[in-house]
Tab-separated table of C-alpha atoms in Angstrom:
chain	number	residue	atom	x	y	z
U	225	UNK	CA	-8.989	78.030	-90.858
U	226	UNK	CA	-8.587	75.347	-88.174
U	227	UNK	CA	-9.439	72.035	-88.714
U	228	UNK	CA	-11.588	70.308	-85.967
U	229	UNK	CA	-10.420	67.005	-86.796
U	230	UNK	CA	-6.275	68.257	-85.591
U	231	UNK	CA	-5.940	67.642	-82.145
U	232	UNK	CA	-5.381	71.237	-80.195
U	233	UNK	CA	-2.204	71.470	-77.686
U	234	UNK	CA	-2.630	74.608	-75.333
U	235	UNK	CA	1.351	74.889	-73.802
U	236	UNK	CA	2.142	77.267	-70.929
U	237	UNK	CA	5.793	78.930	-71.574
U	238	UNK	CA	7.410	80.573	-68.428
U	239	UNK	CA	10.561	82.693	-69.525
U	240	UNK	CA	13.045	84.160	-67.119
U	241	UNK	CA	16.715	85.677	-67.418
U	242	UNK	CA	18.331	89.098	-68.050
U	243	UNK	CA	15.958	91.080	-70.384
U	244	UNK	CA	17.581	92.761	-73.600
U	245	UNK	CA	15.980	94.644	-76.428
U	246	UNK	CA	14.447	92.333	-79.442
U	247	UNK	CA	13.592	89.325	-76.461
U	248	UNK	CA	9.929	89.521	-76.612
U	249	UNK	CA	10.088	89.958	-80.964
U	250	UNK	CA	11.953	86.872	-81.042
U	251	UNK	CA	9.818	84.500	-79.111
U	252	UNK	CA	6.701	86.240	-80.474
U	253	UNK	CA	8.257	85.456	-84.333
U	254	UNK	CA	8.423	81.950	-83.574
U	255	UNK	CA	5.198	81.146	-82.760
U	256	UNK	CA	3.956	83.539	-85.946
U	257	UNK	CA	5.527	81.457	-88.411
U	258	UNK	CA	3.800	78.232	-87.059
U	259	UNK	CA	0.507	80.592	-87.019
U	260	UNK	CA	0.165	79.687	-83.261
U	261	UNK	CA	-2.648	81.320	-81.647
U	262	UNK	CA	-1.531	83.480	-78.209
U	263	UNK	CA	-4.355	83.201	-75.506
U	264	UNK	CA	-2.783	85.469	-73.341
U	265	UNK	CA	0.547	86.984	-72.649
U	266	UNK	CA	2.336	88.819	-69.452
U	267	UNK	CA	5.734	90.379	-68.837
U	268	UNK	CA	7.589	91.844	-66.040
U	269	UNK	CA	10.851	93.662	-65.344
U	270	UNK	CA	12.964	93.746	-61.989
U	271	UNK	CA	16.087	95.331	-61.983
U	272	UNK	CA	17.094	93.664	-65.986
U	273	UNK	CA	15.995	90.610	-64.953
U	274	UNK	CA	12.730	89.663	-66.988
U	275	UNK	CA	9.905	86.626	-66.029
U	276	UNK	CA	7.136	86.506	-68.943
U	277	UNK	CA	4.761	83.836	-69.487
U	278	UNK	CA	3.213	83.152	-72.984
U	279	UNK	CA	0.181	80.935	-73.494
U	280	UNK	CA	-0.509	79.588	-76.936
U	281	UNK	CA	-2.864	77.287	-78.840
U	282	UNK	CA	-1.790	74.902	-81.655
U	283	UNK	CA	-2.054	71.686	-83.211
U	284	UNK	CA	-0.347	68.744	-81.774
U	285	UNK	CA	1.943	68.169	-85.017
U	286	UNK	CA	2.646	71.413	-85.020
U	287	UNK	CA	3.444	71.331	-80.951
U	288	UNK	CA	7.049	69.885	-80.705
U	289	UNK	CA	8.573	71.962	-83.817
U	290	UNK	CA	7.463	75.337	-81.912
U	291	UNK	CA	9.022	74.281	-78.637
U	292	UNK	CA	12.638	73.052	-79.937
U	293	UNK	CA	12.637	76.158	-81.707
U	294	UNK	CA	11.912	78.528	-78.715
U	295	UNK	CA	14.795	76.502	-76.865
U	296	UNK	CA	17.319	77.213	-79.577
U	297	UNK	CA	16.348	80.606	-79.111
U	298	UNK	CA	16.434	80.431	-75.503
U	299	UNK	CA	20.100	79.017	-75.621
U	300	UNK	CA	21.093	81.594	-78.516
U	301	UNK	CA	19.745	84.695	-76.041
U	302	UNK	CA	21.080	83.776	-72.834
U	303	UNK	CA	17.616	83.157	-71.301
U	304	UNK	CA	15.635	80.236	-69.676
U	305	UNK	CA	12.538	78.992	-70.939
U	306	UNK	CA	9.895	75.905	-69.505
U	307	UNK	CA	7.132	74.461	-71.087
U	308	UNK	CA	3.961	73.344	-69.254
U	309	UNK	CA	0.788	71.715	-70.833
U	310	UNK	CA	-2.263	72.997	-70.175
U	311	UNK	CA	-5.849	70.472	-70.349
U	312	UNK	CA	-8.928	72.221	-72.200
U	313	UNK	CA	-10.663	72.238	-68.287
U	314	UNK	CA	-7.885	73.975	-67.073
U	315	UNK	CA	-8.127	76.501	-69.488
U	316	UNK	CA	-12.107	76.759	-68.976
U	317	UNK	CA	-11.535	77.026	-65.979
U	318	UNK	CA	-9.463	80.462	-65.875
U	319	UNK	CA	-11.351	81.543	-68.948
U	320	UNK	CA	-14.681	81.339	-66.500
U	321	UNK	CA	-12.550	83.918	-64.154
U	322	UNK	CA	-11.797	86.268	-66.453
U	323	UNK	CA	-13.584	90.000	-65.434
U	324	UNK	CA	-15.402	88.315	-61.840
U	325	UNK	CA	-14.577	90.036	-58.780
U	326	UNK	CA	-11.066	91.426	-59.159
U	327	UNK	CA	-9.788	94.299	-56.401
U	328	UNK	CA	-7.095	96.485	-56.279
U	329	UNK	CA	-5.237	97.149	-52.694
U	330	UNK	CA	-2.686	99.935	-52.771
U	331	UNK	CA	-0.316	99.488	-49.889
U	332	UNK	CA	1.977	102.762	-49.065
U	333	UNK	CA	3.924	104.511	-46.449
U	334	UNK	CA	7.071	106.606	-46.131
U	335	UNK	CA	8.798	103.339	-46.397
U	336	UNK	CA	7.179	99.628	-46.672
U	337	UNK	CA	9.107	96.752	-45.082
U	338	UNK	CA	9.099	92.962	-45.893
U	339	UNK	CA	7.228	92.139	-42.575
U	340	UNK	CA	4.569	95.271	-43.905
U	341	UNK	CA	4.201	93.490	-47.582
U	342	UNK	CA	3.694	90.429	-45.910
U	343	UNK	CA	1.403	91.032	-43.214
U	344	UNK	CA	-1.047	92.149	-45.562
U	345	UNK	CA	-0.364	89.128	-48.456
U	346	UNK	CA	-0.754	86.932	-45.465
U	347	UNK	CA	-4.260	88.735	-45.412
U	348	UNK	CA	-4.925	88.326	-49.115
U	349	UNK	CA	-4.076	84.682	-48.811
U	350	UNK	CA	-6.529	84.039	-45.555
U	351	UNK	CA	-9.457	85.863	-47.722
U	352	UNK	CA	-8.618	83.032	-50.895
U	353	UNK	CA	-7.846	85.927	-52.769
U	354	UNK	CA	-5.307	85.593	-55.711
U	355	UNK	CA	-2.604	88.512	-56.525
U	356	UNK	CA	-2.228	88.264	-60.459
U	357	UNK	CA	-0.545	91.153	-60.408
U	358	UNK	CA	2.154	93.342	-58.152
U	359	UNK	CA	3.438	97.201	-59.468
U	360	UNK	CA	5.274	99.534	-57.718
U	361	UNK	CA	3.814	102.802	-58.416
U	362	UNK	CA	6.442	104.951	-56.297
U	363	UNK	CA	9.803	105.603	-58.015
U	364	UNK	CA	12.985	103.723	-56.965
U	365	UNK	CA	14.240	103.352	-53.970
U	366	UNK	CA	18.191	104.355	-53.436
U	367	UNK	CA	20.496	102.727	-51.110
U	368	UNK	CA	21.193	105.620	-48.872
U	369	UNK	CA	18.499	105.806	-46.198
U	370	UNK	CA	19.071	109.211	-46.434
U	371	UNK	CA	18.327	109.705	-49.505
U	372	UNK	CA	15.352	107.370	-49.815
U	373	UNK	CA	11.927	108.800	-51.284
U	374	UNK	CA	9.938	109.837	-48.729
U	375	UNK	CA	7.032	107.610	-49.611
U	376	UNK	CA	6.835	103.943	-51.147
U	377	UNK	CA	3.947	102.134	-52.419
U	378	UNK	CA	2.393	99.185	-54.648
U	379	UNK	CA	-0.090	98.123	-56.197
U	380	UNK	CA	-1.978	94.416	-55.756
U	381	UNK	CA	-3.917	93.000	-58.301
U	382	UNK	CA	-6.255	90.453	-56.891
U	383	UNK	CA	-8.881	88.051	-57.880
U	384	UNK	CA	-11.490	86.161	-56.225
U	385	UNK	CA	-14.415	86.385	-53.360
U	386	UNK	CA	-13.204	87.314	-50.011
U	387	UNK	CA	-14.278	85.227	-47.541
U	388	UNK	CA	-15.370	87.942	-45.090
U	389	UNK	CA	-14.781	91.214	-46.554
U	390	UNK	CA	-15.875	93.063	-43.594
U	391	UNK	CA	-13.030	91.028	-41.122
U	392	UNK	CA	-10.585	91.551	-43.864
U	393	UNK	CA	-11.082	95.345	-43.833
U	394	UNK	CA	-10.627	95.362	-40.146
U	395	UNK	CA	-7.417	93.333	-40.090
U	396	UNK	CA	-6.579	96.044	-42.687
U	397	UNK	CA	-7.420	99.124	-40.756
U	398	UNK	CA	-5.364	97.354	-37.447
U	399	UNK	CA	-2.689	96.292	-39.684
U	400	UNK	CA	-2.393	100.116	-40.810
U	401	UNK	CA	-2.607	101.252	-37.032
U	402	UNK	CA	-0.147	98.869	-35.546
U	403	UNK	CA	2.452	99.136	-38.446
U	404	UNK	CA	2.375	102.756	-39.610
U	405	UNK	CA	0.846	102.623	-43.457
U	406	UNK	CA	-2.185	103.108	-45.231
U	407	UNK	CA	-4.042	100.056	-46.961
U	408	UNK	CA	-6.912	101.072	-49.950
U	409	UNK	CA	-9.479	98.240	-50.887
U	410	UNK	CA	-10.936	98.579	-54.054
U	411	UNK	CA	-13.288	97.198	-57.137
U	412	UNK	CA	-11.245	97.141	-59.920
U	413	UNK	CA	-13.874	98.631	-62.061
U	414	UNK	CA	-14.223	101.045	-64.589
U	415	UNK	CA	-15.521	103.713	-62.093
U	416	UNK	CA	-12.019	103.928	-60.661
U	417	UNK	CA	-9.796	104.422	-63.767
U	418	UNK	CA	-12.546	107.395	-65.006
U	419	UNK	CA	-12.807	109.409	-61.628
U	420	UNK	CA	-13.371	113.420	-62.944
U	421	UNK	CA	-14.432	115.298	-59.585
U	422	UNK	CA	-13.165	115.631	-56.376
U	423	UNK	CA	-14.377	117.604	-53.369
U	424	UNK	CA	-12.405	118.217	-50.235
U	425	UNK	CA	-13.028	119.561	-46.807
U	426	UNK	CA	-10.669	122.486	-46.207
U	427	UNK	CA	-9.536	122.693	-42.353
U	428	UNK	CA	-6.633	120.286	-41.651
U	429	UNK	CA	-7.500	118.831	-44.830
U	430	UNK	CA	-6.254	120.991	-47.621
U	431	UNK	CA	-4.475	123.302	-44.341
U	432	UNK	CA	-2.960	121.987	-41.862
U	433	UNK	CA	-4.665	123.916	-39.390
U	434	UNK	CA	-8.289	125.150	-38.097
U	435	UNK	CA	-9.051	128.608	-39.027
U	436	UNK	CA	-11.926	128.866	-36.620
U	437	UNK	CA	-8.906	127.936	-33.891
U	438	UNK	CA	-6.571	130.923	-35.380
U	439	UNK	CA	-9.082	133.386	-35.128
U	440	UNK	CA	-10.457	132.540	-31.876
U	441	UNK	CA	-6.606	133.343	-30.876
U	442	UNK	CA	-6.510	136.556	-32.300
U	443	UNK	CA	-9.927	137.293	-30.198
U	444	UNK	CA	-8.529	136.415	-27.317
U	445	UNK	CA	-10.883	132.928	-26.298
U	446	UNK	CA	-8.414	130.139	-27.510
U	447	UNK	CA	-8.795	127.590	-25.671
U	448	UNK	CA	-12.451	127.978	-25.570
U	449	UNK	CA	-13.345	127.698	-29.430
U	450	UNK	CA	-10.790	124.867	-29.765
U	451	UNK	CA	-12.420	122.775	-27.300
U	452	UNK	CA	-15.829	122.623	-29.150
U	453	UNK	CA	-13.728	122.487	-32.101
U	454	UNK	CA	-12.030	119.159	-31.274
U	455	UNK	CA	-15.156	117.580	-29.617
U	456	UNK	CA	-17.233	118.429	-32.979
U	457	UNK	CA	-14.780	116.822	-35.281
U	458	UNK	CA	-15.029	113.899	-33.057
U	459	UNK	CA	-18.838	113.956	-33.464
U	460	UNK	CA	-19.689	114.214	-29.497
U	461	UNK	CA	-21.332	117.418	-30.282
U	462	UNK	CA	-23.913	118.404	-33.217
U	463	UNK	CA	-21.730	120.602	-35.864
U	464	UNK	CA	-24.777	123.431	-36.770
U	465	UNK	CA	-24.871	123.982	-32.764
U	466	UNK	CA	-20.559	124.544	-32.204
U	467	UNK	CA	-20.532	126.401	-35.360
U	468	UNK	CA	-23.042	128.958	-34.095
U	469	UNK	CA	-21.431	129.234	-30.833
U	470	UNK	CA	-17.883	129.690	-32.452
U	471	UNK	CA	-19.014	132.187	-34.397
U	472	UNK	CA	-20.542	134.318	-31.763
U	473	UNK	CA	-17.203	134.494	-29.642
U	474	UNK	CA	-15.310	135.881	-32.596
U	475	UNK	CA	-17.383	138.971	-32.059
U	476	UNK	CA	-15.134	142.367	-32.639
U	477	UNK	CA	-12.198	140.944	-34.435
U	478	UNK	CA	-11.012	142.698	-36.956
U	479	UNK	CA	-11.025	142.029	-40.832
U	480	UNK	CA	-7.340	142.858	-41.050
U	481	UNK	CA	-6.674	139.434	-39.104
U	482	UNK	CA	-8.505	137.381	-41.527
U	483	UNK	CA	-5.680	138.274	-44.169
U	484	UNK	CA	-2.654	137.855	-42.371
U	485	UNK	CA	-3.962	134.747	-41.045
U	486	UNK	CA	-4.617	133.423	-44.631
U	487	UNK	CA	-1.236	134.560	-46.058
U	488	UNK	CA	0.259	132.496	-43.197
U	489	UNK	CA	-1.714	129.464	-44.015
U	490	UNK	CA	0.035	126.110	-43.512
U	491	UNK	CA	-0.770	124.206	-46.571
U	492	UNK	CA	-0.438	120.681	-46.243
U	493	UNK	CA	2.030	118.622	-47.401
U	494	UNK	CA	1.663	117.153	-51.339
U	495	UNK	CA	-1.151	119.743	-51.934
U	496	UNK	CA	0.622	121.528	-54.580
U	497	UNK	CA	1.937	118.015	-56.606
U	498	UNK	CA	-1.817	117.317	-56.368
U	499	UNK	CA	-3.381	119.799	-57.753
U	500	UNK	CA	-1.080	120.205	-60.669
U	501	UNK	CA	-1.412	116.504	-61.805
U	502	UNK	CA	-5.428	117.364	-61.306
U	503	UNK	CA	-5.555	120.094	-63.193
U	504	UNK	CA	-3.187	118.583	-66.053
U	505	UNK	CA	-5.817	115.537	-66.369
U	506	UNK	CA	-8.952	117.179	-66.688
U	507	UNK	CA	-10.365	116.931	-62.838
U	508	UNK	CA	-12.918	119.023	-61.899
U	509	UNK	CA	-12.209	119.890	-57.940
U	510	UNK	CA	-14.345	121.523	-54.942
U	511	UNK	CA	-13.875	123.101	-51.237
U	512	UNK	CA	-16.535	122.213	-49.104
U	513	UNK	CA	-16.519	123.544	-45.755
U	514	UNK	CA	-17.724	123.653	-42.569
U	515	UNK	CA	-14.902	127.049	-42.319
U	516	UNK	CA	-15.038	130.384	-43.850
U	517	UNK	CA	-15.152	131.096	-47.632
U	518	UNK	CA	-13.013	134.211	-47.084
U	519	UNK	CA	-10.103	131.391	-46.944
U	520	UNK	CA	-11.821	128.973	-49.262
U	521	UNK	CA	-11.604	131.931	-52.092
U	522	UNK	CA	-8.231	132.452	-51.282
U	523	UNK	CA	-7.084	128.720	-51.759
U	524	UNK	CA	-9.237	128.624	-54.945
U	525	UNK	CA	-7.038	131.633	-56.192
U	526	UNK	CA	-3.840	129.778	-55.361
U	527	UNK	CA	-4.674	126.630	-56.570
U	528	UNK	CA	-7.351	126.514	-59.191
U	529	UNK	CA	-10.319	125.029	-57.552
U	530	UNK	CA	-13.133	125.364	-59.475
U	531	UNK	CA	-16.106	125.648	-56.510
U	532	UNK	CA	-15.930	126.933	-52.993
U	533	UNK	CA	-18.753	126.143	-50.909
U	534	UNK	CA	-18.040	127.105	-46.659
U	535	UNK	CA	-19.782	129.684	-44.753
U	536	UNK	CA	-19.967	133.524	-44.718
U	537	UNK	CA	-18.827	135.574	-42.124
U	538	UNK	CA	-21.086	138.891	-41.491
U	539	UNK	CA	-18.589	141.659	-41.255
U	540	UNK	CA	-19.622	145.323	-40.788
U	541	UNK	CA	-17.399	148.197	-40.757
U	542	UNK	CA	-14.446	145.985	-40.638
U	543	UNK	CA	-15.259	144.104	-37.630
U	544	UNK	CA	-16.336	140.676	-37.213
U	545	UNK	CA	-20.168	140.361	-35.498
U	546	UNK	CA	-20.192	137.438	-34.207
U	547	UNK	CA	-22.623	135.901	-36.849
U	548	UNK	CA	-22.571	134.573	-39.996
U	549	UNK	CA	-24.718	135.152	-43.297
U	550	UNK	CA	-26.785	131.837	-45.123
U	551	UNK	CA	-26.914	128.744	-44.101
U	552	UNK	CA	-24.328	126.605	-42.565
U	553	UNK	CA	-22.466	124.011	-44.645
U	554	UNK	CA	-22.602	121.160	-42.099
U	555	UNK	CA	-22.015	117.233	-43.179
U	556	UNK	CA	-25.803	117.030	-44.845
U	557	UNK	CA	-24.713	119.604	-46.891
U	558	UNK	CA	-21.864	118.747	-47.777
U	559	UNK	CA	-23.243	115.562	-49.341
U	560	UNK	CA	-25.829	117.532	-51.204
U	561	UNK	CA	-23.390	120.063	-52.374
U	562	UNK	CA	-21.497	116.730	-53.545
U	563	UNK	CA	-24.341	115.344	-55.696
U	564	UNK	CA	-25.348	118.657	-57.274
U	565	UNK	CA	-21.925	119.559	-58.544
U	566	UNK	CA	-21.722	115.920	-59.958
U	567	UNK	CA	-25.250	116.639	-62.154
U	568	UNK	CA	-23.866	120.060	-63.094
U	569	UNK	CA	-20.965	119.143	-64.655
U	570	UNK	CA	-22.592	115.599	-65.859
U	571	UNK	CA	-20.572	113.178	-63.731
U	572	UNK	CA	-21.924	109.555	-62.546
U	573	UNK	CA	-21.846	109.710	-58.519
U	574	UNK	CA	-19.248	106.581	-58.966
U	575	UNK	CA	-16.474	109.240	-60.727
U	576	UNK	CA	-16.531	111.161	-57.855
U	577	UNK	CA	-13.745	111.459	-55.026
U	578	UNK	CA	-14.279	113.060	-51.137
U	579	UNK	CA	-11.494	113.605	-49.051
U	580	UNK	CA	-12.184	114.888	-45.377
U	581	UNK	CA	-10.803	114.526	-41.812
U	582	UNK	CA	-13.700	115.108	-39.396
U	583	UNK	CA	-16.882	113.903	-38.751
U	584	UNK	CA	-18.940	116.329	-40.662
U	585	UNK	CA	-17.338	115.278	-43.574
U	586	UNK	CA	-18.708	111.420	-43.181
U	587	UNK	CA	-21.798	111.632	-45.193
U	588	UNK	CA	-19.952	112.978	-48.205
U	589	UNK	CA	-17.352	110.363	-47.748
U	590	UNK	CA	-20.150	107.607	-48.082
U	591	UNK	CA	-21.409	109.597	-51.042
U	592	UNK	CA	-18.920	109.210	-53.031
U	593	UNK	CA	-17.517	106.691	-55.609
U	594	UNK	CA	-14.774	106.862	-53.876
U	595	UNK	CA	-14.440	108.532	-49.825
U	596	UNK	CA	-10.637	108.960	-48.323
U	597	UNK	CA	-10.473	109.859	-44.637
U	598	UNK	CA	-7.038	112.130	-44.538
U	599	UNK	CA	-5.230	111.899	-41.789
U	600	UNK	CA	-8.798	111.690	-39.763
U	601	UNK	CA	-10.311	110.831	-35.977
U	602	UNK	CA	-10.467	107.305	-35.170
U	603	UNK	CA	-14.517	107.837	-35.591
U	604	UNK	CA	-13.757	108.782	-38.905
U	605	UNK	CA	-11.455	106.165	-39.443
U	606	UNK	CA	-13.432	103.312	-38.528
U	607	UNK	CA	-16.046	104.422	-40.795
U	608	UNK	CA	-14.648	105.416	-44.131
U	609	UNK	CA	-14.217	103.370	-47.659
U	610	UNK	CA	-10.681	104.327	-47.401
U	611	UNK	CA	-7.585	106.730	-45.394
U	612	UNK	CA	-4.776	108.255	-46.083
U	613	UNK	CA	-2.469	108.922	-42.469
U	614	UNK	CA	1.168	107.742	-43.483
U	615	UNK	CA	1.757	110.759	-46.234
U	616	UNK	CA	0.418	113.880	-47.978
U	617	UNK	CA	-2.295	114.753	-50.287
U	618	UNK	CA	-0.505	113.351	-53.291
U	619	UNK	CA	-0.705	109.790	-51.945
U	620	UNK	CA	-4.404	110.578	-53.462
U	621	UNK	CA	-2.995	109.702	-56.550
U	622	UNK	CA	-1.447	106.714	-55.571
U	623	UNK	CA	-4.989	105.385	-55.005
U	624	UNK	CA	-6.315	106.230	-58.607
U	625	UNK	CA	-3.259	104.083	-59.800
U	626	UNK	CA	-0.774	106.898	-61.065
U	627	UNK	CA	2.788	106.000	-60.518
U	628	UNK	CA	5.559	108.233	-60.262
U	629	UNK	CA	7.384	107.584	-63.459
U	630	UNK	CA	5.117	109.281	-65.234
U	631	UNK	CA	3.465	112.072	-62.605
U	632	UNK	CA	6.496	113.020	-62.678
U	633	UNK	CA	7.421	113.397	-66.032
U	634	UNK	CA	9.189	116.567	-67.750
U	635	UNK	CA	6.847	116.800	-70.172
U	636	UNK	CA	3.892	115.993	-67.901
U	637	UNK	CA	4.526	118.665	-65.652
């Protein structure tokens, strides 16, 4: 039991040199057998070399014993080691920091740069924002270019207010325009480390096409439907409204074109990765679409989804009407097909993830605990939590915090 008369020493110990098996053990036994308290402890490895910082508590007598035996220790192993006393404010201080206002900013791309990282520190720094904290969550990077993975990324751990959160999301979203990679601005929270549904628009989200467009060019009126098309994703015209007028020119087509069309369907690039690594962790996931559940079904039998919501073509005799049965899943309903598949299978709003591209898909994005704009319109863009333009579908999980080494592992997958 601690007396209150001994005068308490809190010491700061920085270590640094090549790492080898039994380091951490050996410091750690030190301070045991003087029954120092540790107040908090960190360690980090780059390429063998390892920087770890210990901070104990002790009694003064007891003080100068512990540290000439952690530099005999230091000498014996090779390593350096630096002492650094720490007041009772100071330590208040950081203590009163502890669990306030800490963020998470993923930063990826097919490659990042040193003018990239530091573009968007220099951001972090300008916002008095403090990184405790820097992973890299992709695997590692070889020396041939050619070879290289075909995506990097890392993780920032950061603590603090911003100063203007709005102006630092903007510099974010120009920083990711001007120099080609995506930037995600988080709470770290426990929302984000327990996220259990995800919905997703289908067209050029989950496909890297629009399955209204490949029909209309089987019918013959191309360039027609793909006009609307584009200007409703952009959100110059009202979804319900191009939908219905679609529709109606696909009139006579027949059924047979639906299948070939969805046995030809681009899928987009890191779909498969992601829904495996779902799947494996317990995700519940969800089409819905403004397109066609003919297609929706047949993605769900490919991949596992476990909902389809999109809209019913009316097909009699096997030829396409020109009309559709139910009502149309535009961006409202989206949102509310969002909230009731979060009560069904008991999930807090906050668990839940929306990815989309187009306009319709904003009001489930904003839904969401969580609301990614893949590879979207500029609209879209602007208004989103979050997007993903620099890589696949499988960045996704770059943004829940998963890193490769284990995504990727043997036994994972």
């Amino acid at each position: 039991m601690e007396n209150r008369n001994e005068k308490v020493e809190i010491i700061q110990i920085n270590i640094s040199g090549e790492d080898k098996p039994g380091l951490t053990s050996s410091l750690t036994d030190i301070l045991a057998r003087y029954d120092a308290t540790i107040l908090d402890i960190g360690q980090a490895n780059i390429h063998q070399t390892l920087s770890m910082g210990i901070l104990f508590k002790t009694d003064s007598q007891r003080a100068g014993d512990i540290m000439k035996d952690l530099l005999f220790k230091a000498y014996e192993l090779g390593i350096q080691v630096r002492f650094k006393p720490i007041t009772a404010e100071q330590y208040e201080n950081w203590v009163g920091m502890q669990g306030k206002n800490r963020y998470i900013i993923t930063v990826l791309g097919r490659k990042l740069s040193a003018q990239q990282i530091a573009a968007v520190t220099n951001v972090v720094a300008g916002q008095g924002l403090n990184i405790d904290s820097i992973l890299r969550l992709t695997g590692r990077i070889p020396l041939d270019v050619d070879a290289r993975a075909p995506k990097s990324c890392i993780e920032l751990s950061v603590r603090g207010t911003p100063r203007d959160r709005e102006g630092m999301q903007s510099e974010f979203m120009r920083l990711s325009t001007e120099m080609g990679m995506d930037i995600s601005f988080q709470a770290d929270n426990m929302f984000r480390r327990t996220r259990r549904l995800i919905c997703f628009d289908m067209d050029s989200t989950l496909i890297e096409t629009e399955v209204i467009d490949e029909l209309a060019e089987r019918a013959g009126v191309g360039e027609h439907v793909r006009a609307i098309t584009e200007s409703a994703m952009r959100g110059e015209i009202d979804f319900t409204e191009s939908f219905r007028r679609r529709v109606a020119m696909l009139k006579g087509l027949d059924e047979s074109v639906l299948a070939d069309i969805a046995d030809h369907l681009p899928y987009t690039e890191g779909l498969d990765r992601l829904m495996h690594i779902l799947k494996r962790i317990g995700f519940k996931t969800a089409i819905l679409s403004g397109g066609f559940t003919y297609f929706g079904n047949y993605l769900r039998q490919k991949f596992g989804f476990d909902y389809v919501y999109a809209n019913e073509l009316e097909i009699i005799d096997g030829k396409l009407t020109g009309r559709y049965l139910g009502d149309i899943v535009d961006g409202k309903r989206k949102a509310e097909l969002l909230k009731l598949i979060s009560q069904v299978e008991n999930v807090d709003i906050e668990q839940t993830i929306a990815v989309g591209d187009g306009a319709n898909d904003l009001p489930m994005l904003s839904v969401a605990g969580l609301g990614i704009a893949f590879h979207a319109k500029p609209k879209v863009k602007a208004t989103a939590g979050q997007s993903l333009s620099t890589i696949g579908l499988d960045g996704i999980l770059y943004f829940l915090g998963y890193k490769d080494s284990y995504l990727d592992d043997k036994r994972f997958v």
